[in-house]
Short mmCIF file of C-alpha atoms and ligand atoms in Angstrom, two decimals:
data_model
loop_
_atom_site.label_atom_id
_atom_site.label_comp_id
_atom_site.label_asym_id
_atom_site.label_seq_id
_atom_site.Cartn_x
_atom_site.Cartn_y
_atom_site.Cartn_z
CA UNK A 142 119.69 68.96 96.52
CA UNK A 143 122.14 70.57 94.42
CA UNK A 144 120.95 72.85 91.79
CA UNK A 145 123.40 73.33 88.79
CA UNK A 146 122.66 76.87 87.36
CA UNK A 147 122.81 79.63 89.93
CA UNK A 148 119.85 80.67 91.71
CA UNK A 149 120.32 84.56 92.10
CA UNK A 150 118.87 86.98 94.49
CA UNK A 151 117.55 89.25 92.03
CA UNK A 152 118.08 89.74 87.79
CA UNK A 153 116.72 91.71 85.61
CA UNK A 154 113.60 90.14 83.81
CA UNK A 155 112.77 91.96 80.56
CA UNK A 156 109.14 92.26 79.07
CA UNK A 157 109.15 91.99 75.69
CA UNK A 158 109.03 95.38 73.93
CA UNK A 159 112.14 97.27 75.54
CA UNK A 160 114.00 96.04 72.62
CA UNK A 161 111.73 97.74 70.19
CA UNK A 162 112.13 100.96 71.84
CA UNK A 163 115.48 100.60 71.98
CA UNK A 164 115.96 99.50 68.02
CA UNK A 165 114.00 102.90 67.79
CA UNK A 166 116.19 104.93 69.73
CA UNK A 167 118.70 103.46 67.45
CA UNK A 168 116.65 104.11 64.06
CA UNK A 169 116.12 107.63 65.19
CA UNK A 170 119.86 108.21 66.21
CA UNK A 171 118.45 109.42 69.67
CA UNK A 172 121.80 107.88 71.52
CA UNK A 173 121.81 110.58 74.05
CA UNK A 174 120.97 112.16 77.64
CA UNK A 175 118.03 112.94 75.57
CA UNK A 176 115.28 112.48 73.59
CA UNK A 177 112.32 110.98 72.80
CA UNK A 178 111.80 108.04 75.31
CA UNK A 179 112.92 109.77 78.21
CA UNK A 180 109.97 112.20 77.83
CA UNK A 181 107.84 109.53 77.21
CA UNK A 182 109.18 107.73 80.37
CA UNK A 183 108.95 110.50 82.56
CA UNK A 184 105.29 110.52 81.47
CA UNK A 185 104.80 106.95 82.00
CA UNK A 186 106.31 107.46 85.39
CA UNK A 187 104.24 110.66 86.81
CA UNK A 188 100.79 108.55 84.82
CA UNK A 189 101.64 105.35 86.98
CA UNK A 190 102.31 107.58 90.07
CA UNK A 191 99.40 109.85 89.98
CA UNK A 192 98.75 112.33 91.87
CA UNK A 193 100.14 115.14 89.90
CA UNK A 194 103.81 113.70 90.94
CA UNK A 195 106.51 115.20 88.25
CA UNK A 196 108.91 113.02 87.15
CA UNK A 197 112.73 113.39 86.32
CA UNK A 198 114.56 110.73 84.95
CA UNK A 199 118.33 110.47 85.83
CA UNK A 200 121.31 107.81 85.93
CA UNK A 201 120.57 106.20 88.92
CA UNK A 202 118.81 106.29 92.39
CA UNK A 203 121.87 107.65 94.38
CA UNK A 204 122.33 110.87 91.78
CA UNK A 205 118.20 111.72 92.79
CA UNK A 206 119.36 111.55 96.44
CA UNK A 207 122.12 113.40 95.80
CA UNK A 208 119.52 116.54 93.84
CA UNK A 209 117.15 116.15 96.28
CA UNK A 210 119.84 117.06 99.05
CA UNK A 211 121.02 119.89 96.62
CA UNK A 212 117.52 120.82 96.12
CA UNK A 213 116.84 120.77 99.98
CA UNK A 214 120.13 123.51 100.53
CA UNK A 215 122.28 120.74 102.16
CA UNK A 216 125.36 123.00 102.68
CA UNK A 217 128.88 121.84 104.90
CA UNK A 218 127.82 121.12 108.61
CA UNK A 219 124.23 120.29 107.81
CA UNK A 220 123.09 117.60 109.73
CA UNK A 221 120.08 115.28 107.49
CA UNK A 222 118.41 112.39 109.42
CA UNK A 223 118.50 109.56 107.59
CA UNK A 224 117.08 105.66 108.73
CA UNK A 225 120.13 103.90 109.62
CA UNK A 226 119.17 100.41 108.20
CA UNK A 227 119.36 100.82 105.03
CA UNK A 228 122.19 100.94 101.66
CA UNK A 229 124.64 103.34 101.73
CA UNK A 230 123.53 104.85 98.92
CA UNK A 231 120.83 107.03 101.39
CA UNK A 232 122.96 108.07 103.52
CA UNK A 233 126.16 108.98 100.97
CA UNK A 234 125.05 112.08 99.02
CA UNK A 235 124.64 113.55 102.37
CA UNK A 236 128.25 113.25 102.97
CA UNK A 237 128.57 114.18 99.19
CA UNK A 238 127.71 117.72 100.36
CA UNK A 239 129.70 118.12 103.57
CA UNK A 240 126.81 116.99 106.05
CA UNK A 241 126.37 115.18 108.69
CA UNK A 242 124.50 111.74 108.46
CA UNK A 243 121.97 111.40 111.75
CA UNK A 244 120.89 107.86 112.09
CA UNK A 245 117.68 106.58 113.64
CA UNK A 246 116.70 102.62 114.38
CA UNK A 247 113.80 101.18 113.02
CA UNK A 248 110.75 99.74 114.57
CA UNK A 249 109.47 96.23 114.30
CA UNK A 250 106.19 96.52 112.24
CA UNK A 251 107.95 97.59 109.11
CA UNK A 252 111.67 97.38 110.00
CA UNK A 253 111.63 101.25 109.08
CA UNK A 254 112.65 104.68 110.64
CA UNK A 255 111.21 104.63 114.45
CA UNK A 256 108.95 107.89 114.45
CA UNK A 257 109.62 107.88 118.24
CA UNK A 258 113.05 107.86 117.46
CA UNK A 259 113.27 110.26 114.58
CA UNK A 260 111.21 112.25 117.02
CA UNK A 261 113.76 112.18 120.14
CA UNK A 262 116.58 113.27 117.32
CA UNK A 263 114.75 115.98 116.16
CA UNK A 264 114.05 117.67 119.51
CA UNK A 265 117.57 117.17 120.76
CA UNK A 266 119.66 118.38 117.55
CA UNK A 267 116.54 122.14 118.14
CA UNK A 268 117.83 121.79 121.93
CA UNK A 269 121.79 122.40 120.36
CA UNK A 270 120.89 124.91 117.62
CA UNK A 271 121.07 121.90 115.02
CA UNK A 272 118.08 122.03 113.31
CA UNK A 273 118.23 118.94 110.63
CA UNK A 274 117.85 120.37 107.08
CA UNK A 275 115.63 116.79 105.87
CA UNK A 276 114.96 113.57 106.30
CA UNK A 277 115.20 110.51 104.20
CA UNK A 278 112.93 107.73 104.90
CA UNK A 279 113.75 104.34 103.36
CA UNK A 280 110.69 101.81 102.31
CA UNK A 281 113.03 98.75 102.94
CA UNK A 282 112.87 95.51 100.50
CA UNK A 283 109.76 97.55 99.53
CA UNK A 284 107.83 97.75 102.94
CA UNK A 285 106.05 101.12 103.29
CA UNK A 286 107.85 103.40 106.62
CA UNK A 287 105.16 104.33 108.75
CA UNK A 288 104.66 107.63 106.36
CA UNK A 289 101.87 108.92 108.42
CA UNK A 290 103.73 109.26 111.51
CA UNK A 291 107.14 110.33 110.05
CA UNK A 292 104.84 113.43 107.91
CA UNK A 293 103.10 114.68 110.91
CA UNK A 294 106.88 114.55 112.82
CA UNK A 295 108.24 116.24 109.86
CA UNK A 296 105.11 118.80 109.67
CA UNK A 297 105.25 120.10 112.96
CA UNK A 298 108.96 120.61 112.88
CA UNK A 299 108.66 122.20 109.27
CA UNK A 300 111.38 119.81 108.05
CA UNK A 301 110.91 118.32 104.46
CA UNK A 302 110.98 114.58 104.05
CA UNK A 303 112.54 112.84 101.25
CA UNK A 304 111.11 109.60 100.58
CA UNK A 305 113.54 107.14 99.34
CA UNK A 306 111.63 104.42 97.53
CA UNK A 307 114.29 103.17 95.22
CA UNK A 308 113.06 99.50 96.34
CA UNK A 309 109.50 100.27 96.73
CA UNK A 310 108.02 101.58 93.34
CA UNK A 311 104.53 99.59 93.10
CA UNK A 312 104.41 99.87 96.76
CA UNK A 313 101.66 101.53 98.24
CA UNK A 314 100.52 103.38 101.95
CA UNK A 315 96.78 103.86 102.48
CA UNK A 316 96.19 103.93 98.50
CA UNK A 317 98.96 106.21 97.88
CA UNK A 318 101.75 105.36 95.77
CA UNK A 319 105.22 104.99 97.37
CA UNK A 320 107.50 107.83 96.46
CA UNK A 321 104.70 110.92 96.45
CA UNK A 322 104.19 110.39 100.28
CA UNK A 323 107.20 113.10 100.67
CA UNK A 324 108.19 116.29 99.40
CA UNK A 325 110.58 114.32 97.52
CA UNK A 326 110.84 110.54 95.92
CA UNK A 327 113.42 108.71 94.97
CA UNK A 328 113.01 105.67 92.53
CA UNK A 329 116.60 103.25 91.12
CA UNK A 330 116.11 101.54 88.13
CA UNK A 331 119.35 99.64 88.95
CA UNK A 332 119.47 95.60 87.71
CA UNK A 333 118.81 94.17 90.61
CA UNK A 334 115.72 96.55 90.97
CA UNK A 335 111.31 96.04 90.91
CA UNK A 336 112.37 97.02 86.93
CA UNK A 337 115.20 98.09 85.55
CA UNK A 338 116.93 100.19 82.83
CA UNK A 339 120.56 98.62 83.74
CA UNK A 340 121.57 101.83 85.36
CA UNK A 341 118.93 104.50 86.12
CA UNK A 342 116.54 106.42 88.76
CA UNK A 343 114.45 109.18 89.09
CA UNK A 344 113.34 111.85 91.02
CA UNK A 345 110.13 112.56 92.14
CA UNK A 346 107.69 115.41 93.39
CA UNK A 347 104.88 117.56 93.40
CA UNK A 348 106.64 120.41 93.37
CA UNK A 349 107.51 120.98 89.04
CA UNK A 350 109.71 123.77 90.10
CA UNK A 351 112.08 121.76 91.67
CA UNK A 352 112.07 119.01 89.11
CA UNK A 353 112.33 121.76 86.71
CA UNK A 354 115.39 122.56 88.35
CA UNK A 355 116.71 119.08 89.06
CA UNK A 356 116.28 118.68 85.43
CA UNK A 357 118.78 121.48 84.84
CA UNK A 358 121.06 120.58 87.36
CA UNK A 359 121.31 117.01 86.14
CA UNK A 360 122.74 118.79 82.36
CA UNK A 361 125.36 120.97 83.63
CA UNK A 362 123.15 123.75 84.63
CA UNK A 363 123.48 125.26 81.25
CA UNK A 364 122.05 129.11 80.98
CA UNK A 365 119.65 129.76 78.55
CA UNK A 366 122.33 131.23 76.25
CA UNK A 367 123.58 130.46 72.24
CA UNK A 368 127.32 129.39 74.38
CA UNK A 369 127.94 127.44 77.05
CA UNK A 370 126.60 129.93 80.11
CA UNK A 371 127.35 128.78 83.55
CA UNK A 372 125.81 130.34 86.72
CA UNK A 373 126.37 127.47 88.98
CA UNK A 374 127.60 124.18 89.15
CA UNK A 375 125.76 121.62 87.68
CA UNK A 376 126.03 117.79 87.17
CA UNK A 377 125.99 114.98 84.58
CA UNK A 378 122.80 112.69 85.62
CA UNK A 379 120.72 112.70 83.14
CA UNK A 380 119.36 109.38 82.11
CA UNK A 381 120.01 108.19 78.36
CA UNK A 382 117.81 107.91 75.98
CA UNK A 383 118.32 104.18 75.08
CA UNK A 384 117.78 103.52 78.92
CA UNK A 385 115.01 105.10 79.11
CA UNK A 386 113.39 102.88 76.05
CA UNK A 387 114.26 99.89 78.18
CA UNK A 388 112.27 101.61 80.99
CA UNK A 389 108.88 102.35 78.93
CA UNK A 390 109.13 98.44 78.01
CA UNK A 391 109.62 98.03 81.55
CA UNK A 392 106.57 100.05 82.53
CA UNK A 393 104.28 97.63 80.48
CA UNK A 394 105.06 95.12 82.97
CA UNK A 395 105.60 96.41 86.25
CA UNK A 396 102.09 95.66 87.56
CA UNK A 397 103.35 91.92 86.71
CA UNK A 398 106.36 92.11 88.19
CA UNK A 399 104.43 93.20 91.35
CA UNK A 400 102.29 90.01 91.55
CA UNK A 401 105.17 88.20 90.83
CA UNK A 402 107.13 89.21 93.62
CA UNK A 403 104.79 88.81 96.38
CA UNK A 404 104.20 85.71 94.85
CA UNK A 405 107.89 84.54 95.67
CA UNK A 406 106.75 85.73 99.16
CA UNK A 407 103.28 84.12 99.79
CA UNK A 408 105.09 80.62 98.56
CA UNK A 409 108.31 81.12 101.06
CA UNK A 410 105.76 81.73 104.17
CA UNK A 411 103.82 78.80 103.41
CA UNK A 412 106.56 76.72 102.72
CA UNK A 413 108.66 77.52 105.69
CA UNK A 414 106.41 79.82 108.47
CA UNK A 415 105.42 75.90 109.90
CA UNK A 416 108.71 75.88 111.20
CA UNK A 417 108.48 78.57 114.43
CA UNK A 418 111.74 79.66 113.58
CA UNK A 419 111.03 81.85 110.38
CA UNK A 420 109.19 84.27 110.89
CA UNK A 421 107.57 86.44 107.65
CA UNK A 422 106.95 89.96 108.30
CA UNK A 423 103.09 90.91 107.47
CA UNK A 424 101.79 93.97 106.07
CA UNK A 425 100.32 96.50 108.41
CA UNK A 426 96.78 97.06 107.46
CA UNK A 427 96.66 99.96 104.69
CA UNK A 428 100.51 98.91 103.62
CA UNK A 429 100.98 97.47 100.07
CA UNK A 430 104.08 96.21 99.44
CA UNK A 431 105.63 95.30 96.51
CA UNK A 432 107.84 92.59 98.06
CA UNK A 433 111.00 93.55 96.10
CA UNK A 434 112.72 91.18 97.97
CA UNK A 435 111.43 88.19 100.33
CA UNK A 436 113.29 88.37 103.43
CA UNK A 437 113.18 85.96 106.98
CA UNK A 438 114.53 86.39 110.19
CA UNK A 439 115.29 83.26 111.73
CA UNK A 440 115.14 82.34 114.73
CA UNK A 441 114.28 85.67 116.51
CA UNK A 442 114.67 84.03 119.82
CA UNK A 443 115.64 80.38 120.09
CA UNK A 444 119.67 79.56 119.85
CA UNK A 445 119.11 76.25 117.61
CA UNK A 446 120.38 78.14 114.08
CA UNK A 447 121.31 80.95 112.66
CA UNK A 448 121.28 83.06 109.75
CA UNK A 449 124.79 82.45 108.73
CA UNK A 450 123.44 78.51 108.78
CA UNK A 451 121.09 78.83 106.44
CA UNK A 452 123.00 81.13 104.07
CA UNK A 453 126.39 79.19 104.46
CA UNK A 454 123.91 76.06 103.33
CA UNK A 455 122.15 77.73 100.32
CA UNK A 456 125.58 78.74 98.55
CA UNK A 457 126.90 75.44 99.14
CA UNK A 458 124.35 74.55 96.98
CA UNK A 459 124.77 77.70 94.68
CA UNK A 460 121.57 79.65 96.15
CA UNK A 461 122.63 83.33 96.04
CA UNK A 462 120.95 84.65 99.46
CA UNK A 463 121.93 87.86 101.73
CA UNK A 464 121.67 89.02 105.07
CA UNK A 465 119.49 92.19 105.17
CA UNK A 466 121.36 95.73 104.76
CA UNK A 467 123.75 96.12 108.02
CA UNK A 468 123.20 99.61 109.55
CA UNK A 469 124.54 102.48 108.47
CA UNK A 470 125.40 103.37 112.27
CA UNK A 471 127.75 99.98 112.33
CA UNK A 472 129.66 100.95 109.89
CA UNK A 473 133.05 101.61 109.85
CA UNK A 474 132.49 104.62 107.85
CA UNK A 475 130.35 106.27 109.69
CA UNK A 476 131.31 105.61 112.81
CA UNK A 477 131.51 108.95 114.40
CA UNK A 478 127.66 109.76 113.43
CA UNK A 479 124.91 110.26 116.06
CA UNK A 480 122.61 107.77 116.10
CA UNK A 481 119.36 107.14 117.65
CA UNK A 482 117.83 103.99 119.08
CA UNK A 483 118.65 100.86 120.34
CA UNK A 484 119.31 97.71 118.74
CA UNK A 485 115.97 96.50 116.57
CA UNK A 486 118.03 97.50 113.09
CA UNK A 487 121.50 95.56 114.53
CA UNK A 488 118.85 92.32 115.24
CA UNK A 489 117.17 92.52 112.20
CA UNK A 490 120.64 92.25 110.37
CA UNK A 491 121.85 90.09 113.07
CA UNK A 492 118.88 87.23 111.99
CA UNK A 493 117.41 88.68 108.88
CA UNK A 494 118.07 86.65 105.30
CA UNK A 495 116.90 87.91 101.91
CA UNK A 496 115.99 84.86 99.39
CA UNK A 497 116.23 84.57 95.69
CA UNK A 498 113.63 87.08 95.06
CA UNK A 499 113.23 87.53 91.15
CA UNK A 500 110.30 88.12 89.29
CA UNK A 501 111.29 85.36 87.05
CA UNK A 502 112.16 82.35 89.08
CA UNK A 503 110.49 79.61 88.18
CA UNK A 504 108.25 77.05 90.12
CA UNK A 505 110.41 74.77 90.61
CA UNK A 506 113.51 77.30 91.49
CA UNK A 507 111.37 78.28 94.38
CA UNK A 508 110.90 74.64 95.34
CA UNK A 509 114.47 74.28 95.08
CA UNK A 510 115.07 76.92 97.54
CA UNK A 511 112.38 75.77 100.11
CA UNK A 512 114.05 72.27 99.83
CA UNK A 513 117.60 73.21 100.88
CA UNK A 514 116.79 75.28 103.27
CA UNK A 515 114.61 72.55 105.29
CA UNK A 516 117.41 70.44 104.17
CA UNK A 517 120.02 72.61 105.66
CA UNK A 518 117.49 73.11 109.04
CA UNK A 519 117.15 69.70 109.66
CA UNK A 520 121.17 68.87 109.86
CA UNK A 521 121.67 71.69 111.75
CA UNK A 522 119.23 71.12 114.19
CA UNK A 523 120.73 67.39 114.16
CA UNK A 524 124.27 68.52 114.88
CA UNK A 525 123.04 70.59 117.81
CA UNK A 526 121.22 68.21 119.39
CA UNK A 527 124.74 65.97 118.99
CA UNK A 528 126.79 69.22 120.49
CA UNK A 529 124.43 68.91 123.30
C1 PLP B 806 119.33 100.74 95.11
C2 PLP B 806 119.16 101.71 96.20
C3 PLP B 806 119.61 103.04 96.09
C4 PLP B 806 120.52 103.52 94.99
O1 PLP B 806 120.02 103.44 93.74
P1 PLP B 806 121.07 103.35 92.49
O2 PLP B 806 120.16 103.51 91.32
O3 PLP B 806 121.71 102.02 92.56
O4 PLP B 806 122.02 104.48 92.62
C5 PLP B 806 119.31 103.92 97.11
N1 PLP B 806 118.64 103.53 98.19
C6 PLP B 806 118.20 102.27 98.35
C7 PLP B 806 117.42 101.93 99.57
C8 PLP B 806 118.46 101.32 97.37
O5 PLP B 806 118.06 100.05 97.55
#
């Protein structure tokens, strides 16, 4: 069934009123890195969040990482553990500041950071005088890490966690909102993102004095002085103000945009989990996720088809779809980086598929979807059978 307009993984889907705020930012001539929305954001942000989380608001998810490394004292020959499955944009503002990337496998309940693992790293990095300066733990396609486990790792090692939930904002673990489970959150606003404010992110903690100082940072770490006063080096990554009216529209909606994702979800599994080759990964009891994106492995452990089938058979009939994030320990450009584990991440990318996963596909989008990939499993499995 060929669709004509492109189906596509993920777009932004606006509310309603971010145009308002932006014709405001407009009326009031607030076009800048400041301003009166991106206050008002902030506070829409730390409100959602709860408890007592403070809020800065930069231009994008990876410049948060990158404070929150600064923030940390990341200096050259650090080594940071970081989950190895996972975009690069984790693991790169390590790098950004002369560390060393340290990459741990995930597990299979969440397709997260392996405590066991993260544990095994920890203890042998102490054992050669390496002591790792953080670690970032990733929430994947907005699945909550095992954040109870990782803390009390991280706790009795006295090394601070930074919680990247730049896919996971409306996910939750045991009640609590993703992103104030660490020292240190990390939220993107990027367009392919839960919501979005075309380019944006924020960082996130309880901690005011260091999102005092991130603020400062993130505006050229100006001295309090009449002149330009510089006692250290500061950065340019603040968020605009007109982006940050298209994120207090956004707000409005994101409990919406929630039920609308794991809607795309619960109508995937029932569509396809008949067929024992999909297989839908559940939510842990106590895990809320926001199902950012709807992903599959297929065929965990049969030979009939593969991944690359069923993708190579949705863009034939122009489905966007993606294999999950390859691991940051497979590639090329980190290849000299420790890494612990084995290979659960390398399967999971090996057999794992994301799906058109916007909150606004329609009905019959989603049916369209459903229908070419049964479509697509039924010649394969024909041709196969022929081979045989
Ligand atoms: C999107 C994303 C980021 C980076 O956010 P940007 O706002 O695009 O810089 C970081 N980590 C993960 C897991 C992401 O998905």
């Amino acid at each position: 069934m060929e669709s004509k307009q492109k189906i596509w993984l993920s777009t932004p889907h606006m509310g309603g009123e971010e145009r308002e705020f932006v014709d405001e930012a407009f009326d009031t001539n607030w076009i800048a890195p400041l301003g009166p929305h991106l206050n008002a954001f902030e506070g829409d942000l730390e409100a959602y969040l709860g408890e007592n989380t403070f809020a800065a608001a930069l231009s994008s998810g990876t410049a948060a990482i990158h404070l929150a490394m600064i923030l940390l004292g990341v200096q050259p020959g650090d080594e940071v553990i970081c989950q190895s499955m996972t975009f690069s944009a984790s693991a790169n503002p390590i790098v950004y500041l002369g560390g060393k990337p340290i990459f741990i496998d995930s597990e299979m309940e969440t397709w997260n950071m392996d405590p066991g693992f993260l544990e095994d790293a920890i203890r042998d990095r102490i054992k050669k005088y390496k002591k790792p300066k953080a670690i970032i733990a990733v929430h994947l396609y907005g699945m909550p890490a095992k954040m109870d486990a990782i803390s009390a790792i991280a706790n009795k090692y006295e090394i601070p966690v930074v919680e990247d939930a730049a896919e996971a904002l409306g996910s939750s673990f045991h009640g609590l909102k993703c992103g104030t489970l660490g020292d240190l959150g990390v939220l993107s606003f990027n367009g392919n993102k839960i919501i979005t404010t075309s380019c944006g992110g924020a960082l996130l903690s309880k901690n005011s004095d260091w999102i005092k100082k991130a603020k400062f940072l993130a505006t050229q770490a100006r001295d309090d002085a009449p002149h330009y006063q510089h006692s250290q080096i500061g950065y340019n990554y603040r968020m605009s103000n007109i982006s940050a009216g298209i994120g207090r529209g956004q707000m409005k909606v994101l409990d919406e945009r929630v039920k609308q994702r794991r809607h795309n979800f619960s109508f995937y599994k029932a569509a396809l989990s008949e067929l024992d080759e999909f297989f839908f990964l559940p939510e842990p009891s106590g895990y809320f996720s926001n199902r950012w994106l709807t992903t599959v492995l297929i065929n965990p452990s049969k030979n009939s088809i593969s991944r690359e089938d069923i993708r190579l058979g949705l863009e034939k009939a122009n489905i966007d779809s993606r294999p999950l994030w390859k691991p940051m320990h497979l590639q090329p450009v980190f290849s000299d980086c420790l890494y612990f584990g084995t290979n659960v991440s390398a399967n999971l990318f090996r057999s794992g598929l994301c799906l058109p996963s916007g909150s606004n596909l329609t009905r019959s989008e989603l049916k369209t979807v459903v229908e070419n990939i049964k479509m697509e499993f039924d010649r394969i499995a024909k041709v196969k059978v022929i081979k045989v």
